Amino acid sequence: MAKPTEVRTMSEAGSTYIDAFPAEAKVVRAAFYSSFLALAIGGLFGVVQTLHRTDVYRFMDSADYYTVLTAHGVLLAITFTIFFLVGVFTWAITTSLDRGVEDIRFTWAWYGLMVLGTALVAIPIFAGFTDSIDMSASVLFTFYAPLQAHPLFYLGLVLFVVGTWLAGVDWFRSWLAWKAENPDERIPLPTFMVLTTTLMWYIATLGVAIAILAFLLPWSLGLIDSVNPLLTRTLFWFFGHPVVYFWLMPAYMMWYIMLPKVSGGKLFSDPLARVVFVLFLILSVPTGIHHQYLDPGIAEGFKFIAMTNTMFLLLPSLLTAFTVVASMEHGARQRGGEGYFGWLKALPWRDPVFTGMALAGLMFAAAGFSGMINAGMNINYLVHNTFWVVGHFHLTVGTAVALTFMAVTYWFLPQVTGRALWNRSVALVQVVLWFVGMTFMSNAMHRAGLLGVPRRTAEPQYDGFEFEAAVGSVGELNAQIALGGILLTLSLALFFANVVGTAFNGKSDSLPANGYAETLSGSEDAPLVLDNLKLWTAIAVVLVIFAYTFPILSIVDRGGLFGPDVNPFPVSLDTLPVLGLVLEQYVTTALATAGELTGSIVTEVTP
Amino acid sequence: MNIHTYEKLWLVAAMVLIVGFIATITYGSVGLGITMVGDQQPTIEPSEISDDERFGEPRVEHVGENEYEAYVVAQTFAFSPDPIEVPANSEVTFYVTARDVIHSFSVAGTNINTMVIPGEIAEMTVEFDEPGEYGIVCNEYCGSGHHDMEGMLHVVPEDEFDMTELSVDADDELELGDEAAFNVSVENRMLDDLETTATLEIGDEMLEEELTVAGGDLEETTFTVDTTDLGEGEHDWTVAIDNYEESGTLTVVEELETDDENEDDDGDNGSDGDDDENDDGETDGGEDDE
Amino acid sequence: MRISKGALLVVLAFTVPLIVELRTVLVWVNIDLSVLESAALGLVIVGLVVVWAFLPEREDDRQERDDDQTDGDVPNGN
Ligand code: HEM
Ligand SMILES: [Cu+2]
Ligand SMILES: [Cu+2]
């Protein structure tokens, strides 16, 4: 039986990730930089949206709003999160198995494919800003048919997803090779997390792959005349719900294996961490229909099954909350903390890595409450598609995930660059500022949603009526949203100052060693069956079949495989673009396309 | 696998919470008999909406005591009918479908909210206890004018609500000595009979007639006035039943000119704005009543 | 100082949602605050927290707190 401590001794103390795995560190760094570039552009668009919607400052045509929103959604929800994920997962695999990737060219290949996919998606989106290019994809990141995007958009998505599939192959290859050499050892926890998440991703992406390859792409190319909007929408959410766990799993991984470490303690329980990830593998996919509670054409019974699964999906998150808090407390007591709550004072609040993750976790708890409202299929009617939902997911993906990523970046950057972090105090202010900004923005979004203010709407100010606030006024809510958006943007600016500052810092020899938290109750306590990935995958597949076969058959039976006769609805603008905007979009297009590639270039320049 | 006692407690509490949620919601929906948007309705070809019995002419229908059905069509970027008018203290079933892309039909600040998918019909039953005015928004992105897509829902006090339609067919110009005929037709789209009095006011004369319009039926009646009694000149008239009015002007001349030049037609001066759609043109252009 | 500067920053951050929603909560007990009033109240609360944080430490509290010097990357404390 492997003692968990062995994991840490494998790479010698004092050696950073880049010392141990110089080639891999480059890929991880490239993935991080690509992710940050998406964050920068997407974040900028975020504040543009906040100011436009609230009518604080409008400088573009409202029709362009939806192009901005498409870019914001795709760049942040897909590009930022997933590039960061592949970086972290590659780090986790190599570190916890203590072996490099099997073939670094393969690793670069999937990274390149993801970059190419992103660029292909970005081109038609940004072309939507101008009429001079006959291309557009203002379909938002959910691309519901009959809204139709340019074929490049769909093609790019496919390439991007294939890139992630190959990344998964890479990680599995590493594990299989390691297993051949260590037949009797338990799967190290980080690797276990990567593998279960990857399996979940394989199952989940089948939905979107079918939606695009069988329907949307041929349809946008004119090969088929029509699609069934309810079918493609259902296939989207087959993927769309589990994708939120794809964002969340790397954050969870960080809470399990990094947060205890930076708190100065150990992970409370390795077996329960495994249980949590297995539950996510099993339950993530058969829940997607909870995004369709309000869809006509899907029987109530199917929605009910999705709801039940969703509620059980609370379990792993509640378990995580326990483990994370317990591990933090353990850390605090190691540091001399005492008393029922007194230990809180002993936590390393000055450390941005810790504070950022702790705040992210806290906001995730808040998001849990609004999530339970969303999940209840009757209460959902009150909030579905309102601004409430936007408030909710800026707490989940926009904070629990994004803030955790930014916080651990302060630990990862030195590991993958070999340079010390530029400024820790700025980093601390940055994470706290995100928390404050998000408090304003998300709180007001939730409340506006309760009044019925719709999401995804350029001008939620109507001619015939006004939204009525019980306390305060819509104007105050708007002011809070705009203020929050501005604080968040400032926070982003500080974040990038640190990323860039670190990249230009000199090399440092006194960096902390690569590693992750030990466990109080180690893998030797975990029943062997937990590591039986085949079993869990089989169960997951069976559950998916249960949850989806009948709804999909019924949808196809009702509306036909290719749906009713509706005309495609290319989403382009019929407004005259302002000159300034045209210029702006050329710049941003150039930035986005060229920029996506800089990730790899940057790695070439930095030794 | 050794699980810490606290962790076991937490696990149990979490399970209780989850099962509790599911139970409450199950009770809240099944127990209380609230139906949700589901697959109750058949599909519909979006291209055939215009010929559809229900959606060809989007409207509200009275289908039972205090029960109404509203057939609503959403398309870029409007709802029809708009406004939707229903009485308080009623149960209204909305049927909503889309002509082009996915929309929503969402009454702001309430839980009346559904996706509207082309090819599918959303069904939703709502009870309206109190009168009120609500905004309807489309909260599903549907294209570049999505933010302009809005409508209104008027829940009017029960005693002010009816589905009566009044139209009057009358002459504009007559020769002195002719008989002026005012053909009044009253449609009652409610199920109950409508007992009402139709009145015609012209000059100093006031005519009245009791009318009973059966539910879902149309009644016609004619008022006749001798122009000799009116005398030469312009005579404003008004036909009224309940809250509805139609008015116009009758010109009585000595001798009718052969090439009848038309009177000026300035827009009609609102019959309470309540029910203007059925102006038949024949009654156009009243002068301003002084 | 009663708590470290980092902890103070976090405590201040936590007061933000409380202050923002205080107004709503007060409405339930029929106290209507204007935006300005609740902002002022917020400042007072923040001021009190800061003053408290800078009070000199009590005797028994004076043990060494290591979070001022270490960062999270120290070897685990065991
Ligand atoms: C500077 C920070 C940010 C600001 C000011 C911001 C603002 C906004 C606003 C106002 C919307 C709503 C637009 C609408 O419904 O009309 C929105 C949507 C969205 N945001 Fe953000 N956001 C920020 C950061 C993030 C981050 C970090 C993420 C994810 C990692 C994110 C993910 C999303 C997603 C997925 C949507 C939905 C897009 C859609 O409805 O198609 N945002 N954001
Ligand atoms: Cu979901
Ligand atoms: Cu819309």
mmCIF file of C-alpha atoms and ligand atoms in Angstrom, chain A residues 66 456-457, chain B residues 75-77 79 101-104 137-143 145-149, ligand 3:
data_model
loop_
_atom_site.group_PDB
_atom_site.id
_atom_site.type_symbol
_atom_site.label_atom_id
_atom_site.label_comp_id
_atom_site.label_asym_id
_atom_site.label_seq_id
_atom_site.Cartn_x
_atom_site.Cartn_y
_atom_site.Cartn_z
ATOM 1 C CA TYR A 66 -25.948 40.078 -28.785
ATOM 2 C CA ARG A 456 -29.952 38.186 -22.522
ATOM 3 C CA THR A 457 -31.692 41.447 -23.278
ATOM 4 C CA GLN B 75 -42.970 35.817 -33.639
ATOM 5 C CA THR B 76 -40.054 38.184 -34.127
ATOM 6 C CA PHE B 77 -40.602 40.559 -32.352
ATOM 7 C CA PHE B 79 -46.964 38.742 -29.445
ATOM 8 C CA VAL B 101 -37.584 30.885 -33.695
ATOM 9 C CA ILE B 102 -37.701 30.011 -30.022
ATOM 10 C CA HIS B 103 -39.254 32.728 -27.871
ATOM 11 C CA SER B 104 -40.687 32.849 -24.425
ATOM 12 C CA VAL B 137 -41.694 39.884 -22.126
ATOM 13 C CA CYS B 138 -39.863 37.475 -24.317
ATOM 14 C CA ASN B 139 -36.994 36.259 -22.171
ATOM 15 C CA GLU B 140 -35.493 33.873 -24.691
ATOM 16 C CA TYR B 141 -33.081 35.489 -27.098
ATOM 17 C CA CYS B 142 -34.726 35.504 -30.500
ATOM 18 C CA GLY B 143 -32.635 37.832 -32.656
ATOM 19 C CA GLY B 145 -34.767 42.925 -31.905
ATOM 20 C CA HIS B 146 -35.309 40.627 -28.953
ATOM 21 C CA HIS B 147 -35.379 43.509 -26.488
ATOM 22 C CA ASP B 148 -38.306 45.075 -28.357
ATOM 23 C CA MET B 149 -40.514 42.067 -27.927
HETATM 24 CU CU CU D 3 -37.004 37.170 -27.617
#
